[in-house]
PDB file of C-alpha atoms in Angstrom:
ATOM      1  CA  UNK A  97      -8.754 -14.953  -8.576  1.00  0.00           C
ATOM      2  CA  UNK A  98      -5.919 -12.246  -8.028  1.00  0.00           C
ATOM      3  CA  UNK A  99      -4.951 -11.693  -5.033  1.00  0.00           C
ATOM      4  CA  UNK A 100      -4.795  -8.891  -3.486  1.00  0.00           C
ATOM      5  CA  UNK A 101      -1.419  -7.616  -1.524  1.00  0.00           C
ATOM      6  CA  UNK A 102      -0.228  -4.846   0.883  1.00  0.00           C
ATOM      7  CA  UNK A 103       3.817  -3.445   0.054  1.00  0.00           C
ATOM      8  CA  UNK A 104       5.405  -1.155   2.365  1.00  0.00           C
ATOM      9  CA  UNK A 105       7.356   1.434   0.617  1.00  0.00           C
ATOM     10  CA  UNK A 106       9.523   2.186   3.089  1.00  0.00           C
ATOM     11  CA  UNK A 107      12.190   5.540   2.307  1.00  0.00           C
ATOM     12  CA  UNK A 108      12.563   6.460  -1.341  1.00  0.00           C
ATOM     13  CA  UNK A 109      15.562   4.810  -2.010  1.00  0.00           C
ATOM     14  CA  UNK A 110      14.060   1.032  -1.606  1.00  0.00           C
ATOM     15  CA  UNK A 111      14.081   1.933  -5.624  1.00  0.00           C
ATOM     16  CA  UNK A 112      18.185   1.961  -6.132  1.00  0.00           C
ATOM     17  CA  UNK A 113      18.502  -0.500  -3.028  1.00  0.00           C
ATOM     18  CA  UNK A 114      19.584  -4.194  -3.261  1.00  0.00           C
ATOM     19  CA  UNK A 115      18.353  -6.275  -0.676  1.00  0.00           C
ATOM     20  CA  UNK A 116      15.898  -8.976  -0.065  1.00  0.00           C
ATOM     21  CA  UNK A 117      12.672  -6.832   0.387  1.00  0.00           C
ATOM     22  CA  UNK A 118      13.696  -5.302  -2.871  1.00  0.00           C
ATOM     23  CA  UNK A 119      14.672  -8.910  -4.621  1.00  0.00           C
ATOM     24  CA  UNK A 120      10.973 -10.034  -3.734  1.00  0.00           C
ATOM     25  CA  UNK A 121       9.461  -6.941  -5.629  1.00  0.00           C
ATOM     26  CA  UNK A 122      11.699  -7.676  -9.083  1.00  0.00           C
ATOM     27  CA  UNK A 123      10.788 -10.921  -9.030  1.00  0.00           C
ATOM     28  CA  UNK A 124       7.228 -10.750  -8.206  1.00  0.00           C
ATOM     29  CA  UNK A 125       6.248 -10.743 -11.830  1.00  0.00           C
ATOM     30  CA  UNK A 126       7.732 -14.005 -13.028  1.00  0.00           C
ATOM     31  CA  UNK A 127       5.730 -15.598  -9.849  1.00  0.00           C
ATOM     32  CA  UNK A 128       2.630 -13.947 -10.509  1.00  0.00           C
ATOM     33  CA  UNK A 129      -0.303 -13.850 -13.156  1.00  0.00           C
ATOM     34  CA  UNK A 130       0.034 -10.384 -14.862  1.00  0.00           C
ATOM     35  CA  UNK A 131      -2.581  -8.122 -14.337  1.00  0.00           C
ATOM     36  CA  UNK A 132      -5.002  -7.001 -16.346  1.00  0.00           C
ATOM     37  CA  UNK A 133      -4.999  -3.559 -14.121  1.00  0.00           C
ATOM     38  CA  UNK A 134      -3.464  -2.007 -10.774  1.00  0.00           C
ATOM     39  CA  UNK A 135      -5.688  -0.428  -8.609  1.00  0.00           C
ATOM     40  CA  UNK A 136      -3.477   1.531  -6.042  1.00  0.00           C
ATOM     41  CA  UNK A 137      -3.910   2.587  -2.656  1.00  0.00           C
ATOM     42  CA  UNK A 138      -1.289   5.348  -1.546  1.00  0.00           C
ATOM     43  CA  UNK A 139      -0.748   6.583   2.248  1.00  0.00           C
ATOM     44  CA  UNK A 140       0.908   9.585   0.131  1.00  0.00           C
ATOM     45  CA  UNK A 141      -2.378  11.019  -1.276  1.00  0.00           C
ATOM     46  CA  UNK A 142      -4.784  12.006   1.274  1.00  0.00           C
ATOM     47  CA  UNK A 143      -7.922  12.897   0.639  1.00  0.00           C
ATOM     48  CA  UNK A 144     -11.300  13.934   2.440  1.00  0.00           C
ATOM     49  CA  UNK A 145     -13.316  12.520   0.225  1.00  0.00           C
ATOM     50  CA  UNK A 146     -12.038   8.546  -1.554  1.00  0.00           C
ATOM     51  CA  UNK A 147     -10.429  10.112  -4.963  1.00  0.00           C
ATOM     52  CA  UNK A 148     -10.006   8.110  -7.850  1.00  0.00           C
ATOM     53  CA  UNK A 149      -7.130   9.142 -10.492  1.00  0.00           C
ATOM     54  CA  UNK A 150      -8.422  10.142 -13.900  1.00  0.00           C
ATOM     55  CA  UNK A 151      -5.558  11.586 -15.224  1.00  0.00           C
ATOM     56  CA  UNK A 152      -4.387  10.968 -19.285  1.00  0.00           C
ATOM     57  CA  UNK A 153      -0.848  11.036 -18.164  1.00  0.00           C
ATOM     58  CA  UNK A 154       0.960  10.423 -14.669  1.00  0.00           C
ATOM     59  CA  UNK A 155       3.827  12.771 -13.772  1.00  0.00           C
ATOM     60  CA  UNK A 156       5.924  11.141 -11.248  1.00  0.00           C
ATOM     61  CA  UNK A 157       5.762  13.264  -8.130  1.00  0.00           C
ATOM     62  CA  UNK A 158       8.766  13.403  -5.830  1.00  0.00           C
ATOM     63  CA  UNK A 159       7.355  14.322  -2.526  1.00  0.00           C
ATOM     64  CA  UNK A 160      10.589  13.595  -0.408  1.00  0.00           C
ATOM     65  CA  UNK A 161      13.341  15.649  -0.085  1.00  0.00           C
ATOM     66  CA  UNK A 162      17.016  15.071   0.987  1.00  0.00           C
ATOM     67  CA  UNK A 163      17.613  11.647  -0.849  1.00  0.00           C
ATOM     68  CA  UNK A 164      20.060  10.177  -3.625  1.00  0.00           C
ATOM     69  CA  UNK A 165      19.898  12.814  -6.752  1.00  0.00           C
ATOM     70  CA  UNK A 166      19.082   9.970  -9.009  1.00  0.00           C
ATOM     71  CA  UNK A 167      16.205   9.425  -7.372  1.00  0.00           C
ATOM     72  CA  UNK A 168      14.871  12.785  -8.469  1.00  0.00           C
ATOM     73  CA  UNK A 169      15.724  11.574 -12.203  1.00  0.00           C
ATOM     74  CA  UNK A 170      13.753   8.583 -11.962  1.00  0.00           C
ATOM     75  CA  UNK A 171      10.237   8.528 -14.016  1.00  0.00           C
ATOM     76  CA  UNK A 172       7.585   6.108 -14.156  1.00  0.00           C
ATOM     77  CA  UNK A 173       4.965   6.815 -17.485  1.00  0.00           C
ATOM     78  CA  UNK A 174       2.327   4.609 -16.140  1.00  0.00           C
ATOM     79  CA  UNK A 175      -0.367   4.191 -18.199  1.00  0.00           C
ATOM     80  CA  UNK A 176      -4.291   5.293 -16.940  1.00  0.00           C
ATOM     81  CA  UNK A 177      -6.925   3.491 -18.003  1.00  0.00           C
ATOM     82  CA  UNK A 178     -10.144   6.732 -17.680  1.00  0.00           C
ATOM     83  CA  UNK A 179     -12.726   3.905 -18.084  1.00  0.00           C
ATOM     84  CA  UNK A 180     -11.293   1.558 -15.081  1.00  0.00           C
ATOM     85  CA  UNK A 181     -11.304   4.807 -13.127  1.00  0.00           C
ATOM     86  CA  UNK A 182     -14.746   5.073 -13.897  1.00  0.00           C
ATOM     87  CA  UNK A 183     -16.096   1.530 -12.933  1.00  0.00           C
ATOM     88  CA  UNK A 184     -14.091   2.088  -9.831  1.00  0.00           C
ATOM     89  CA  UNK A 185     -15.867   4.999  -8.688  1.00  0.00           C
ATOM     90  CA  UNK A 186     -18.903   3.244  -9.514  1.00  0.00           C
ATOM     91  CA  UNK A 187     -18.084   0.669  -7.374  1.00  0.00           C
ATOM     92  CA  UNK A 188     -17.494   3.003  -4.724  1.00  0.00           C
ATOM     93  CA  UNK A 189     -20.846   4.055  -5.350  1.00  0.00           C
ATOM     94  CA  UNK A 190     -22.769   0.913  -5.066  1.00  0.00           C
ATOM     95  CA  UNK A 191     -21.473   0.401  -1.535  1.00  0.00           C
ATOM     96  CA  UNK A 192     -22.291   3.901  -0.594  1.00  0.00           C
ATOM     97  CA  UNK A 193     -19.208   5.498  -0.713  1.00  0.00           C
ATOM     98  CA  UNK A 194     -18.865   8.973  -2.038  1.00  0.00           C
ATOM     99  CA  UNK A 195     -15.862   8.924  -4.082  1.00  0.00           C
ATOM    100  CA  UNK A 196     -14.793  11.543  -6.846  1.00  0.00           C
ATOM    101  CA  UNK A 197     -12.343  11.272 -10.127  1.00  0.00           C
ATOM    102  CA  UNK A 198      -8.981  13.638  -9.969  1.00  0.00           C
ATOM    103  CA  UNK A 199      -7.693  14.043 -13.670  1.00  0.00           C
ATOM    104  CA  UNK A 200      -4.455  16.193 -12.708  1.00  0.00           C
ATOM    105  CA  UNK A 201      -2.998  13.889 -10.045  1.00  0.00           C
ATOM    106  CA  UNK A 202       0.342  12.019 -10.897  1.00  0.00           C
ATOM    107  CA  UNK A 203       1.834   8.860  -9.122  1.00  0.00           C
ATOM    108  CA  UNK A 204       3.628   9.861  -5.841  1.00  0.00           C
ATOM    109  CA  UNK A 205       6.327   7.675  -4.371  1.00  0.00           C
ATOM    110  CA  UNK A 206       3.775   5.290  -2.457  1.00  0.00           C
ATOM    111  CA  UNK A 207       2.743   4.642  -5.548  1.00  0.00           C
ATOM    112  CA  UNK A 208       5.494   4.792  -8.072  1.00  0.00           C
ATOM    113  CA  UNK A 209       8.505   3.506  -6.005  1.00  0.00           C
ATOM    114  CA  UNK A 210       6.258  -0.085  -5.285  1.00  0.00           C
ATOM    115  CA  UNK A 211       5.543  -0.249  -9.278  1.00  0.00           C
ATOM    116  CA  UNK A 212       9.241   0.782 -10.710  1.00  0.00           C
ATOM    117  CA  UNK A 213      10.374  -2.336  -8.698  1.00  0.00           C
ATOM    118  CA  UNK A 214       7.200  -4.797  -9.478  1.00  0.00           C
ATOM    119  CA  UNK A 215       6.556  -3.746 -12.802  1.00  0.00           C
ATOM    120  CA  UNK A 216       9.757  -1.440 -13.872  1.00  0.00           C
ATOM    121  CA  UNK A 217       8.394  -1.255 -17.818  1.00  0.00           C
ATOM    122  CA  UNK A 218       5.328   0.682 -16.620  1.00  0.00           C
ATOM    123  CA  UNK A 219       3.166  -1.375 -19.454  1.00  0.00           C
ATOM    124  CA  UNK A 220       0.251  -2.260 -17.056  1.00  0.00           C
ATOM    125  CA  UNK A 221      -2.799   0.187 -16.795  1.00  0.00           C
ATOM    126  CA  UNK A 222      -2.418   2.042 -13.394  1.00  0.00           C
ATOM    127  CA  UNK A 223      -5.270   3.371 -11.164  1.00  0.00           C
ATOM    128  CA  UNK A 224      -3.876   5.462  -8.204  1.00  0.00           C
ATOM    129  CA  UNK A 225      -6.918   6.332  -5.317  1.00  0.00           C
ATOM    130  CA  UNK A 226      -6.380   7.906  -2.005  1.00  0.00           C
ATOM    131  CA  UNK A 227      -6.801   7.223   1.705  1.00  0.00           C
ATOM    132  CA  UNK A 228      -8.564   8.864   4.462  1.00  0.00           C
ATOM    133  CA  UNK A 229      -7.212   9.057   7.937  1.00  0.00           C
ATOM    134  CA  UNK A 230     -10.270  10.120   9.276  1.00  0.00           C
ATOM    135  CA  UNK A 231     -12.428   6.993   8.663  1.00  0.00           C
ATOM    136  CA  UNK A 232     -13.149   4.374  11.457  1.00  0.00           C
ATOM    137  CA  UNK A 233     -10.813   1.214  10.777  1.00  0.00           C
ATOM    138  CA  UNK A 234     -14.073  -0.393   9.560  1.00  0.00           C
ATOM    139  CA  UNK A 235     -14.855   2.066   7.035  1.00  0.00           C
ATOM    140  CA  UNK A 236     -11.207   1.150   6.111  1.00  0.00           C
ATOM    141  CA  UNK A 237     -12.044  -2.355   5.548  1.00  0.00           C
ATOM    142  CA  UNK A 238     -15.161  -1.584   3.317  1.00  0.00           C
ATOM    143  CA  UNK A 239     -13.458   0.278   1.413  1.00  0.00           C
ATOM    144  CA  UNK A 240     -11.297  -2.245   0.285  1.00  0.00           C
ATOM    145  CA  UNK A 241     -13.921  -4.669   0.328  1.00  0.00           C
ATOM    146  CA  UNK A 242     -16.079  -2.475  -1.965  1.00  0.00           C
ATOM    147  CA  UNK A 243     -13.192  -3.358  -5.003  1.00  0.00           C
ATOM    148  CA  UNK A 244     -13.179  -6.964  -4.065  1.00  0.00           C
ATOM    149  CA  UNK A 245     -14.556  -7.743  -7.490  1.00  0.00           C
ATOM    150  CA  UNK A 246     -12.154  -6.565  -9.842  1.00  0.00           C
ATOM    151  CA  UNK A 247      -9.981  -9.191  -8.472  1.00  0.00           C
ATOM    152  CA  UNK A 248     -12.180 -11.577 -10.138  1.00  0.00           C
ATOM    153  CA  UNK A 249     -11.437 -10.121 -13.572  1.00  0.00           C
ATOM    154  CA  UNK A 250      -7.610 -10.322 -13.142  1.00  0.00           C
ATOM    155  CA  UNK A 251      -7.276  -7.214 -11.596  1.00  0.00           C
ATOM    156  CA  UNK A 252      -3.950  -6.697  -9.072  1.00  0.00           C
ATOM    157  CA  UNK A 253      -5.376  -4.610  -5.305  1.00  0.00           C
ATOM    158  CA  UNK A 254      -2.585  -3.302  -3.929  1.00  0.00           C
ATOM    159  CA  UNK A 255      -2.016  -0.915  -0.463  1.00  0.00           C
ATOM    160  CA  UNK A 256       1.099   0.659  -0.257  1.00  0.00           C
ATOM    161  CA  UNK A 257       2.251   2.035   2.868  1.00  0.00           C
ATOM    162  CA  UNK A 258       3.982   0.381   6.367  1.00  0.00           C
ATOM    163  CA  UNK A 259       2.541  -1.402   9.102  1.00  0.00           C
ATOM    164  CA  UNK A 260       5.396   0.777  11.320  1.00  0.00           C
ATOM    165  CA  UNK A 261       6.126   4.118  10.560  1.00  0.00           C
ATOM    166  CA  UNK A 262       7.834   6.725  12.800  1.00  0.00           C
ATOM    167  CA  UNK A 263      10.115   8.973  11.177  1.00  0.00           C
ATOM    168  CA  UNK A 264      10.738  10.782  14.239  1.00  0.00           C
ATOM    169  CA  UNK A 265      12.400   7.351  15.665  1.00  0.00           C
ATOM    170  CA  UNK A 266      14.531   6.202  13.001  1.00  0.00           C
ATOM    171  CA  UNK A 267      18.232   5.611  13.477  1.00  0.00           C
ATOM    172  CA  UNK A 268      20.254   6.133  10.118  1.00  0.00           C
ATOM    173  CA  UNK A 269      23.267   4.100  11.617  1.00  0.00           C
ATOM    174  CA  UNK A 270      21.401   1.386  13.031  1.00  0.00           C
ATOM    175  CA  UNK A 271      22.539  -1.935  11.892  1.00  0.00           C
ATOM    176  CA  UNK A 272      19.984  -3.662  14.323  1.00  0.00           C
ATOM    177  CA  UNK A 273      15.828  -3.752  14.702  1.00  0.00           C
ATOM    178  CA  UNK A 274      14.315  -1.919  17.407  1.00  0.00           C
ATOM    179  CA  UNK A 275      12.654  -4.399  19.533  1.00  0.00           C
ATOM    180  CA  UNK A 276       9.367  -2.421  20.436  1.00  0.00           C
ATOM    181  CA  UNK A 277       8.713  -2.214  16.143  1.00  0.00           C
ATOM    182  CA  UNK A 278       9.216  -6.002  16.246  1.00  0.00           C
ATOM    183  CA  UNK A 279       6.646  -6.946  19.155  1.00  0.00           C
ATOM    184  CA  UNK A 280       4.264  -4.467  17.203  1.00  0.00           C
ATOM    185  CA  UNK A 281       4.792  -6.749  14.037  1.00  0.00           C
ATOM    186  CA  UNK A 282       4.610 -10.015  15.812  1.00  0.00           C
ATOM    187  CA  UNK A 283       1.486  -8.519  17.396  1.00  0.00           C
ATOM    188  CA  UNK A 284       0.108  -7.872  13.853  1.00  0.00           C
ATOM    189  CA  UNK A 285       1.328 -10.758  12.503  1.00  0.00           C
ATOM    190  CA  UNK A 286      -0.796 -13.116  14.467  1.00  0.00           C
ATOM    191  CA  UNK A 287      -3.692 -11.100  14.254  1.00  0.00           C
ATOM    192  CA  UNK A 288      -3.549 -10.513  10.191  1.00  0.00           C
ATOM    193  CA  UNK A 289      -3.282 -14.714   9.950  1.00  0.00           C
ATOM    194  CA  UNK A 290      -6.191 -15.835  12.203  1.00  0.00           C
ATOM    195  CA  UNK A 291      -8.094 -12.945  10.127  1.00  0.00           C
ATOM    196  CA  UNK A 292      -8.895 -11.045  14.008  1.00  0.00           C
ATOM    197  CA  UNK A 293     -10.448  -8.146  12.365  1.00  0.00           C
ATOM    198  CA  UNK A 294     -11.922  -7.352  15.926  1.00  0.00           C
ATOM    199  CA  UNK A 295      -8.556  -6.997  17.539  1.00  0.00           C
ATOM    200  CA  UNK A 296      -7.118  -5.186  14.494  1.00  0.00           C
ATOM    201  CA  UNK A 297      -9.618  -2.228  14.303  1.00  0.00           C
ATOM    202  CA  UNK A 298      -8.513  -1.825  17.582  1.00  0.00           C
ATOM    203  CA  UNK A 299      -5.232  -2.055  16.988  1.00  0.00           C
ATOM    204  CA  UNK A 300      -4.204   1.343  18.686  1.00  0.00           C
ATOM    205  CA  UNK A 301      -5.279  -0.286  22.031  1.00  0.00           C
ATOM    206  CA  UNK A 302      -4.525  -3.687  21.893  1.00  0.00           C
ATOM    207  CA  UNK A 303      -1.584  -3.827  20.186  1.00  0.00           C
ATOM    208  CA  UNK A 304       2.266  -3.637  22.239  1.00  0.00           C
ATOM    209  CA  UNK A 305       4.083  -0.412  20.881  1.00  0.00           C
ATOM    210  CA  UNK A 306       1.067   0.886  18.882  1.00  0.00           C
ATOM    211  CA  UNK A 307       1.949   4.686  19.625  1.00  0.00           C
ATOM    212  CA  UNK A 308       5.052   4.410  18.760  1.00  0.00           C
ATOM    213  CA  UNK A 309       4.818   1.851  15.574  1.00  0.00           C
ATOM    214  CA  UNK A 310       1.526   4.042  14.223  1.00  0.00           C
ATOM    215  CA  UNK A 311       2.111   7.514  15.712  1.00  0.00           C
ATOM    216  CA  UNK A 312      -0.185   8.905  12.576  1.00  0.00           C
ATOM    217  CA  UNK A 313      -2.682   6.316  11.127  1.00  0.00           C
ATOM    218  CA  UNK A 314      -2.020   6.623   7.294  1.00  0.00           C
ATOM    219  CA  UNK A 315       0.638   4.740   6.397  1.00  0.00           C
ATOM    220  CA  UNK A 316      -0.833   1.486   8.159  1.00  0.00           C
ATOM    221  CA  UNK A 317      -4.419   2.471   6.460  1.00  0.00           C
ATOM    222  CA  UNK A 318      -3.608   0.608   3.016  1.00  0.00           C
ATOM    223  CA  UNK A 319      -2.907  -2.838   5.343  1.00  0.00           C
ATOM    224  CA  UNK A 320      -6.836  -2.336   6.284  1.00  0.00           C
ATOM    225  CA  UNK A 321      -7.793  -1.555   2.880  1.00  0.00           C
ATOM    226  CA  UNK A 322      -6.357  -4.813   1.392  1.00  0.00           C
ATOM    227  CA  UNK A 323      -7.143  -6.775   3.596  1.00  0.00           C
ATOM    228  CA  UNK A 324     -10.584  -5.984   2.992  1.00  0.00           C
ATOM    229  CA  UNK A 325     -10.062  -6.304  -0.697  1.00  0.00           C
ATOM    230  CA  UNK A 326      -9.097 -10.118   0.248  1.00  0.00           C
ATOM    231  CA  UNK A 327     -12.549 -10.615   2.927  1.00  0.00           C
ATOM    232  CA  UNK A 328     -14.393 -12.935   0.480  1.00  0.00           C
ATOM    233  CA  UNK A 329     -11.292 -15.667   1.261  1.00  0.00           C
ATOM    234  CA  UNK A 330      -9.979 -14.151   4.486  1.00  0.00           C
ATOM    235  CA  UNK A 331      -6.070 -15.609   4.011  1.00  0.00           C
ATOM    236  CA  UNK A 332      -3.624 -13.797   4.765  1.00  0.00           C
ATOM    237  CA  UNK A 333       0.213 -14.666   3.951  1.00  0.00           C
ATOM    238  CA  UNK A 334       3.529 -13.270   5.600  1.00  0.00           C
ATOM    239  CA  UNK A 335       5.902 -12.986   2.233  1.00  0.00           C
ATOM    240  CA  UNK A 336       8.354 -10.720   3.578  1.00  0.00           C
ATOM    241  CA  UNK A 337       9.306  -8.853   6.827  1.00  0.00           C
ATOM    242  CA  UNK A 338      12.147  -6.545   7.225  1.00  0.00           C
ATOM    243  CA  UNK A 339      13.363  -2.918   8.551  1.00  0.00           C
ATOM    244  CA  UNK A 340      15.263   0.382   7.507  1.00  0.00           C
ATOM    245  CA  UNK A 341      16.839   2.466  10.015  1.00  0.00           C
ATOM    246  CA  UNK A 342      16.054   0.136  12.760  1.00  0.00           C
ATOM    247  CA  UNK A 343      12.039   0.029  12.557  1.00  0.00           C
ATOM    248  CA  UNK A 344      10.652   1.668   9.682  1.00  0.00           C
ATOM    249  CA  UNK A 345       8.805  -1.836   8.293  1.00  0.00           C
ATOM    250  CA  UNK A 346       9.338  -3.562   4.982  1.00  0.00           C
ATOM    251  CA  UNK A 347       6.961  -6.188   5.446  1.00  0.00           C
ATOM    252  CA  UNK A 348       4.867  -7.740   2.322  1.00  0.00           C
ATOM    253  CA  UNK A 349       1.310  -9.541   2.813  1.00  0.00           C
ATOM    254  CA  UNK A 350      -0.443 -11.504   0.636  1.00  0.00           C
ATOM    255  CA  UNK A 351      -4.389 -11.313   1.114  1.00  0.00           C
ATOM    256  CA  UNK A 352      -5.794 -14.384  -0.883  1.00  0.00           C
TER     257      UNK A 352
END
């Protein structure tokens, strides 16, 4: 069985970067089964309503401004799959979530700076669907758990987002970690391994720092929905942890 994983994107520029967090995305392939499919979660696309992408083609969208021109160059022609899209919804569907197919949509950089570093020849079918920040944290979870299945037939989960995410608090100089992002992750951390879904849907009160680490909730949404992708074996695996600016989170987990 596949499992399923949550990448933090972190700033654009993780894509032209060279650093460990970036190392453990190239080489995930060669330490992985490849997928039959990539279902996506994005903190990027919001939506209302759970939206599944339809679209023939993917235009890579560049919502960020002020970063490296090359960035701005950079394209990934990700292939759709219409009929995956389709038994996704339906999965949706079965579980009792309303869920709706968006044909014009392209890959935004939650979604298409994660794959250019996993999968940089953009030969693996890619379905893109969207998260709600208006949900309960145990919607969240459902959610996710509601695609379980396709991990059964080979089929790579992924949330991409940050488990700590304040843009309003990063320090472009900063050659050290914030401590209060760190206690927040260590809080998370042992919560995420002794599968405390309890504490974690209450994250916001339990947890040290949570105002500051998850000022706005959808970034740290995709964590919820894998996690819930991986309930049926409820292990979850620390593969990477690390920070830009001095806490914006590149942490990797492994739900399995």
């Amino acid at each position: 069985m596949m499992p399923a994983y949550f990448f933090a994107h972190g700033a654009p520029s993780i894509v032209i970067e060279d650093n460990d967090y970036t190392q453990l995305l190239k080489n995930f392939k060669d330490h992985t089964p490849r997928p039959k499919a990539i279902v996506l979660f994005s903190a990027h696309w919001e939506e209302s309503v759970q939206t599944v992408s339809a679209a023939e083609t993917y235009e890579t969208i560049y919502d960020f401004g002020g970063f490296q021109d090359e960035l701005y160059k950079m394209t990934y022609p990700a292939k759709s799959d219409r009929s995956l899209s389709e038994h996704v919804r339906a999965l949706f569907e079965k579980q009792g979530i309303q869920s709706v197919l968006d044909e014009r949509r392209g890959l935004d950089h939650g979604a298409w700076a994660v794959l250019k570093l996993l999968y940089p020849d953009a030969d693996i079918p890619v379905v893109a669907l969207s998260v709600n920040r208006h949900l309960s944290n145990e919607q969240q979870y459902e959610i996710g758990k509601a695609l379980a299945e396709l991990r059964e037939q080979d089929m790579l989960i992924i949330g991409s987002g940050g488990t700590v995410h304040n843009l309003r608090k990063l320090k472009w100089q900063s050659e050290g970690n914030d401590e209060w992002a760190e206690q927040f992750d260590n809080w998370l951390q042992k919560k995420l391994e002794s599968w405390d879904t309890e504490a974690l849907f209450q994250y916001h009160e339990q947890a040290p720092y949570a105002q500051e680490a998850v000022p706005t909730n959808e970034h740290f949404i995709p964590l919820l929905l894998a996690m819930g992708a991986g309930d049926a074996n409820r292990q979850a695996k620390l593969l990477h942890r690390s920070y830009q600016y001095g806490n914006l989170s590149l942490s990797c987990w492994q739900f399995n």
